[in-house]
Coordinates of C-alpha atoms in Angstrom, one line a residue:
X300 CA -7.4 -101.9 51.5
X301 CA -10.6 -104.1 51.1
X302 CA -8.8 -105.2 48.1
X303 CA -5.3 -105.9 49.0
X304 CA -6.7 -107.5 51.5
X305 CA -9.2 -110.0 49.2
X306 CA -5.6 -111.0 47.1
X307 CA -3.8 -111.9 50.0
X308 CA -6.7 -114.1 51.1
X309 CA -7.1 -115.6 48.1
X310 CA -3.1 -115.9 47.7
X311 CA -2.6 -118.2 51.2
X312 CA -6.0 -119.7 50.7
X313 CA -4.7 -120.7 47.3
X314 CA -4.0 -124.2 47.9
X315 CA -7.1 -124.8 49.2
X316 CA -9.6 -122.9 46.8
X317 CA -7.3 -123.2 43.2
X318 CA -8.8 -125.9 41.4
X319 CA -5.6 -127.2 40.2
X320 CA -2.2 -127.0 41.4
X321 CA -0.2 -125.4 38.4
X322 CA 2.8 -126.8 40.0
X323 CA 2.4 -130.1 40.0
X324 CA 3.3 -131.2 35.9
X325 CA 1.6 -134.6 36.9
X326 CA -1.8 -132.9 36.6
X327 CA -1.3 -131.0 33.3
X328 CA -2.4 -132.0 30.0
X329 CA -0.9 -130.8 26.9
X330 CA -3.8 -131.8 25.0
X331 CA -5.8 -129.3 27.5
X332 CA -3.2 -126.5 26.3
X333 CA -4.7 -122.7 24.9
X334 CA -8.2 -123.6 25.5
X335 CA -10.7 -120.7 25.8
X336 CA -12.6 -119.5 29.1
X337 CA -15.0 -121.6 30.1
X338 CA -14.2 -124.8 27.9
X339 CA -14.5 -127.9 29.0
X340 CA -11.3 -130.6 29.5
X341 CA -10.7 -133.7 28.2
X342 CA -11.2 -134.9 32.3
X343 CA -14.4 -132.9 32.9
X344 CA -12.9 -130.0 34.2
X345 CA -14.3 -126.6 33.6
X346 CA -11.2 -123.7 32.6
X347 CA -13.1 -120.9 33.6
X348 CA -10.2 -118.0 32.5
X349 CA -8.6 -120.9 30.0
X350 CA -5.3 -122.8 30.2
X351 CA -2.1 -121.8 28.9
X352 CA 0.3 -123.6 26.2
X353 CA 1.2 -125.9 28.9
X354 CA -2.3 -127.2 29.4
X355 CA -1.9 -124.8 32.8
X356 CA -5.7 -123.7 34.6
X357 CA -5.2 -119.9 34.3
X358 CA -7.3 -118.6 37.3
X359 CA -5.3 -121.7 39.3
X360 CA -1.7 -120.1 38.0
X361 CA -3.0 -116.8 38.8
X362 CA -3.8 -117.7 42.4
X363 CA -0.1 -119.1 43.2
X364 CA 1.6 -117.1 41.0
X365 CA 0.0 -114.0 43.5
X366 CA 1.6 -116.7 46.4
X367 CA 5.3 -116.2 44.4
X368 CA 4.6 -112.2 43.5
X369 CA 3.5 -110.9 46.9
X370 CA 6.3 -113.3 49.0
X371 CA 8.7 -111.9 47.2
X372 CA 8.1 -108.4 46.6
X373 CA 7.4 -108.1 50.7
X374 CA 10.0 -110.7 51.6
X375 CA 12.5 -108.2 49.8
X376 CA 11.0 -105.0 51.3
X377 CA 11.1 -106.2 54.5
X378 CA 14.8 -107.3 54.2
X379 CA 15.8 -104.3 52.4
X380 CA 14.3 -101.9 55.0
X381 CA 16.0 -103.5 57.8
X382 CA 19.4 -103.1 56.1
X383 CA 18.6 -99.6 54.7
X384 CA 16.7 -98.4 57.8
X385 CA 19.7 -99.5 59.9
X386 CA 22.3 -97.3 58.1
X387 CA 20.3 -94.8 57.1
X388 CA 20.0 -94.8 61.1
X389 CA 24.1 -94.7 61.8
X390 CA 24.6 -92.5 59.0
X391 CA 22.6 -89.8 60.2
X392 CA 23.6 -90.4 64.0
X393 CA 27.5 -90.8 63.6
X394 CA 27.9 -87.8 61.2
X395 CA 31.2 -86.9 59.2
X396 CA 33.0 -89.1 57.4
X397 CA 30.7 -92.0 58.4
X398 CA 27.5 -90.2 57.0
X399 CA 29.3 -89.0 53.6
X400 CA 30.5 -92.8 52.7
X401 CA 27.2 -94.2 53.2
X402 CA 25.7 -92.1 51.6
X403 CA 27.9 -92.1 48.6
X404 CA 27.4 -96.3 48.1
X405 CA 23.9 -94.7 48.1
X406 CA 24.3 -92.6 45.4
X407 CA 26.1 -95.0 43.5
X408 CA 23.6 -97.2 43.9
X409 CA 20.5 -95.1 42.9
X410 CA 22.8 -94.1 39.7
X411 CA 21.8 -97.5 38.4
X412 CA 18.6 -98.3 36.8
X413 CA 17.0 -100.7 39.2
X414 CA 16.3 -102.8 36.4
X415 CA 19.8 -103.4 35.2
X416 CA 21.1 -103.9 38.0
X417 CA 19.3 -106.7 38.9
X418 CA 19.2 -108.5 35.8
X419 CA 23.3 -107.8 36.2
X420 CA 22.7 -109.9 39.7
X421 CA 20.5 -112.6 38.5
X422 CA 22.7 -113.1 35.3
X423 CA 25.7 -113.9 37.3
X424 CA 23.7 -115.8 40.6
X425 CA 20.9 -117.5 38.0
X426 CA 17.3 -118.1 38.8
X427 CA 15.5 -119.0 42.0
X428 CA 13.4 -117.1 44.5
X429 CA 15.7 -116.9 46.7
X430 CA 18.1 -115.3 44.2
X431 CA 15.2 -112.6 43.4
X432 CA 14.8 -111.6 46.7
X433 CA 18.5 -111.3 47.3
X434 CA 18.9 -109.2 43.7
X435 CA 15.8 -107.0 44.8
X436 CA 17.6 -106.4 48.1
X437 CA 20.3 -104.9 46.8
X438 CA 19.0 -102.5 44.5
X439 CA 15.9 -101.1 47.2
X440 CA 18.1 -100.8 50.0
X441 CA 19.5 -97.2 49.5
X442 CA 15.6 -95.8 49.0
X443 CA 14.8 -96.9 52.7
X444 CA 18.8 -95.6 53.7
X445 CA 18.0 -92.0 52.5
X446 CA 14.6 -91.9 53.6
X447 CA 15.5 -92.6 57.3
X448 CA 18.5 -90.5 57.1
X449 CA 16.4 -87.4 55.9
X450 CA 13.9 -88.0 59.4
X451 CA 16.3 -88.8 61.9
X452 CA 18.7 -85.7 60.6
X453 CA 15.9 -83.9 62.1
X454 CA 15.0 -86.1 64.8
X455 CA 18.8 -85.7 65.9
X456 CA 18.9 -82.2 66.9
X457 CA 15.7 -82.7 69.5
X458 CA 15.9 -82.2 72.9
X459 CA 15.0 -86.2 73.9
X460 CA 18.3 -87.1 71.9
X461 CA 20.5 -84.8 74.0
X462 CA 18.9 -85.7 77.4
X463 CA 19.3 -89.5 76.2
X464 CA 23.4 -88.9 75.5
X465 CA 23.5 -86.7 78.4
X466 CA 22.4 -89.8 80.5
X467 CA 25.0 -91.8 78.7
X468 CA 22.6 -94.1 77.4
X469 CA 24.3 -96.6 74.7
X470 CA 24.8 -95.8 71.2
X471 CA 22.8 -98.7 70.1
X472 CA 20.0 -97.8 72.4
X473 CA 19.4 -94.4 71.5
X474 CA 19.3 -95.3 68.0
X475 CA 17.1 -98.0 68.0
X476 CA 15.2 -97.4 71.2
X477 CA 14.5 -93.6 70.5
X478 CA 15.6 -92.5 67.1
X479 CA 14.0 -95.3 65.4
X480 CA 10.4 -94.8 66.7
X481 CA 10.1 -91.3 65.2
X482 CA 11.1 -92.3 62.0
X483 CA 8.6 -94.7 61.2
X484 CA 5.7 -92.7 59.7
X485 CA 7.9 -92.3 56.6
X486 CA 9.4 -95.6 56.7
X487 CA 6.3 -97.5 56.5
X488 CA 5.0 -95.2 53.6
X489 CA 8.3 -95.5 51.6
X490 CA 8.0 -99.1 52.2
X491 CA 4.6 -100.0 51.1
X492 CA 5.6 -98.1 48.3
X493 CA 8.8 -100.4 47.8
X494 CA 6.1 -103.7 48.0
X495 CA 4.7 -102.0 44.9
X496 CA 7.5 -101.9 42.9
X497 CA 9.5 -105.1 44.2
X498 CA 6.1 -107.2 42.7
X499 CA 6.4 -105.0 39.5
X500 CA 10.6 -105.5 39.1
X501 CA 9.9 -109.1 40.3
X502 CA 7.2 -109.4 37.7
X503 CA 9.4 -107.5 34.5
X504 CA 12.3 -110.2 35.8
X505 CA 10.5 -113.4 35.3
X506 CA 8.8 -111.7 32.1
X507 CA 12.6 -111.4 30.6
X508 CA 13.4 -115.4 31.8
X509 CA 15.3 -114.2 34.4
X510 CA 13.0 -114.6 37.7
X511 CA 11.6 -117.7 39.3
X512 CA 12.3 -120.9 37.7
X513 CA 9.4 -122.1 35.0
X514 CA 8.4 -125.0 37.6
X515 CA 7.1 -122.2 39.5
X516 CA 5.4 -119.5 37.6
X517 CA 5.1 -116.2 39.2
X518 CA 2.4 -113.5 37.2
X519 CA 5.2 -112.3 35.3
X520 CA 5.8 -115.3 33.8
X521 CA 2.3 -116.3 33.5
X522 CA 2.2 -113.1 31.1
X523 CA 5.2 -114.0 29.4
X524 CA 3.9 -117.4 28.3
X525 CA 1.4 -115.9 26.5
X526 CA 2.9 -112.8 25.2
X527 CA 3.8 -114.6 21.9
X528 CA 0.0 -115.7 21.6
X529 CA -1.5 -112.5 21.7
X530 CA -1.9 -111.5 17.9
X531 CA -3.5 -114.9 17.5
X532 CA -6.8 -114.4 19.3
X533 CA -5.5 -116.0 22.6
X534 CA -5.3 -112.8 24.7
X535 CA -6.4 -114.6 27.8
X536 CA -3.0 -116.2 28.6
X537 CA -1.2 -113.2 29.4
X538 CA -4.6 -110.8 29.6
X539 CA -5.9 -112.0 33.0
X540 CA -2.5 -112.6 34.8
X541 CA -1.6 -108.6 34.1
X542 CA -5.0 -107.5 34.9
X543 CA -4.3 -109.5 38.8
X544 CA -1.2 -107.9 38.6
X545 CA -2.3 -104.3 37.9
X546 CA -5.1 -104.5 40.5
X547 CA -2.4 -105.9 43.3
X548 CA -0.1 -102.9 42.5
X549 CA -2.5 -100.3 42.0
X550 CA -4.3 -101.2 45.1
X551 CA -0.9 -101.5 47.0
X552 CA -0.2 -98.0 46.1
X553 CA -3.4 -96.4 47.1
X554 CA -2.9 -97.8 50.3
X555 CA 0.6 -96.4 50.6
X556 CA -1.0 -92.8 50.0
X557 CA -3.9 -93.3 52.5
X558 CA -1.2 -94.2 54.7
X559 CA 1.0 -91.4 53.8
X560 CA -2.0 -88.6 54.1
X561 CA -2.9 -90.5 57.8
X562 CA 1.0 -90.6 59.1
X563 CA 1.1 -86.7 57.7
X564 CA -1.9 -84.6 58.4
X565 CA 0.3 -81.5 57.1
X566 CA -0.5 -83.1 53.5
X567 CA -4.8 -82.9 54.4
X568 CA -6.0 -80.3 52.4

């Protein structure tokens, strides 16, 4: 937690604290391009983890390209839980036919490869962050849809549900209001989980040139600008970016199973 917490610190305080801004192409020089850790520029700046081809600060790249990964792996986990929660929610409620067809779309879903299906979607809607999130939306949704519907199955047959119909409470309203509520322990376990992979799928995306645009490089394309360098000696250009990224997901997902083992004392050994 300590250090989830430092990276998403260090990710809104990047403006601030990155010495350069890697976005800006007004402040990068070619000539400063694939230079070691710790060298020296041609202005008198210091590139403590190196620059990239593009004359690029690495540890300044690094810092906004954790802005770009953790907006929109938890933009689109956020998104997608709303949308899978909610009809994992009415599937499980409604019953019969209703619960079979959702849950069929989410079978067909899950019978993709989350990968190829959103490189399908960002091939036909083309790059962008917006685009991303939309593409990662779409293939997480059904994870959050059968989670839900697995707890409130159970939740359904409890006595609180069949005093809240018996008082002819709304349908709306006893979803939301009372079903909802005791789903949650599993819903926010499954969805820290989704963060996880949402920055990983975001990050293999922008590795293949089909993520954010190159203007703004997210740590997936940071390592795929210097994947093609790395049997020449110049490991830093992709080497640092994929260790930030392995400490952001790893850390990510040992909070997930703190949480899980704190939501679920059954699981305490």
């Amino acid at each position: 937690m300590l250090i989830f917490t430092f990276i998403v610190v260090i990710a809104v305080l990047a403006p601030w604290i990155a010495p350069q801004n890697p976005y800006d192409l007004a402040q990068l020089d070619i000539m400063d391009g694939r230079m070691e850790p710790g060298t020296v520029g041609g202005a008198g700046f210091t590139y403590w983890l190196g620059t990239d081809d593009q004359g690029r600060d690495m540890l300044s790249g690094i810092l906004y390209g954790l802005r770009i990964s953790l907006t929109v792996g938890a933009g689109s986990a956020i998104i997608a839980c709303l949308v899978g929660a909610s009809l994992g929610m009415i599937a499980a409620y409604a019953g019969g036919r209703t619960d079979s067809l959702l849950m069929r779309l989410v079978d067909l879903q899950l019978s993709f490869p989350a990968i190829l299906a959103a490189l399908m979607i960002l091939a036909f809607l083309g790059k962008g962050i917006f685009n991303v999130v939309l593409a990662l939306v779409i293939v997480e949704w059904a994870y959050y849809a059968r989670t839900v519907r697995g707890s409130a199955l159970v939740e359904r047959r409890r006595e609180y549900i069949e005093a809240a119909q018996c008082l002819a409470l709304p349908t709306s309203r006893i979803i939301f209001r009372h079903l909802l509520p005791n789903c949650l322990p599993p819903l926010i376990v499954v969805g820290t989980m989704q963060v996880a992979r949402a920055i990983a799928l975001e990050a293999t995306l922008s590795f293949l040139g089909l993520g954010v645009p190159i203007t703004e490089p997210s740590l997936g394309l940071l390592i795929a600008n210097g994947y093609e360098y790395m049997l020449s000696g110049k490991y830093w250009i992709s080497f640092y970016p994929g260790i930030a990224l392995l400490v952001t997901i790893v850390s990510i997902n040992l909070v997930g199973d703190q949480l899980r083992d704190v939501l679920n004392p059954r699981l305490k050994k």
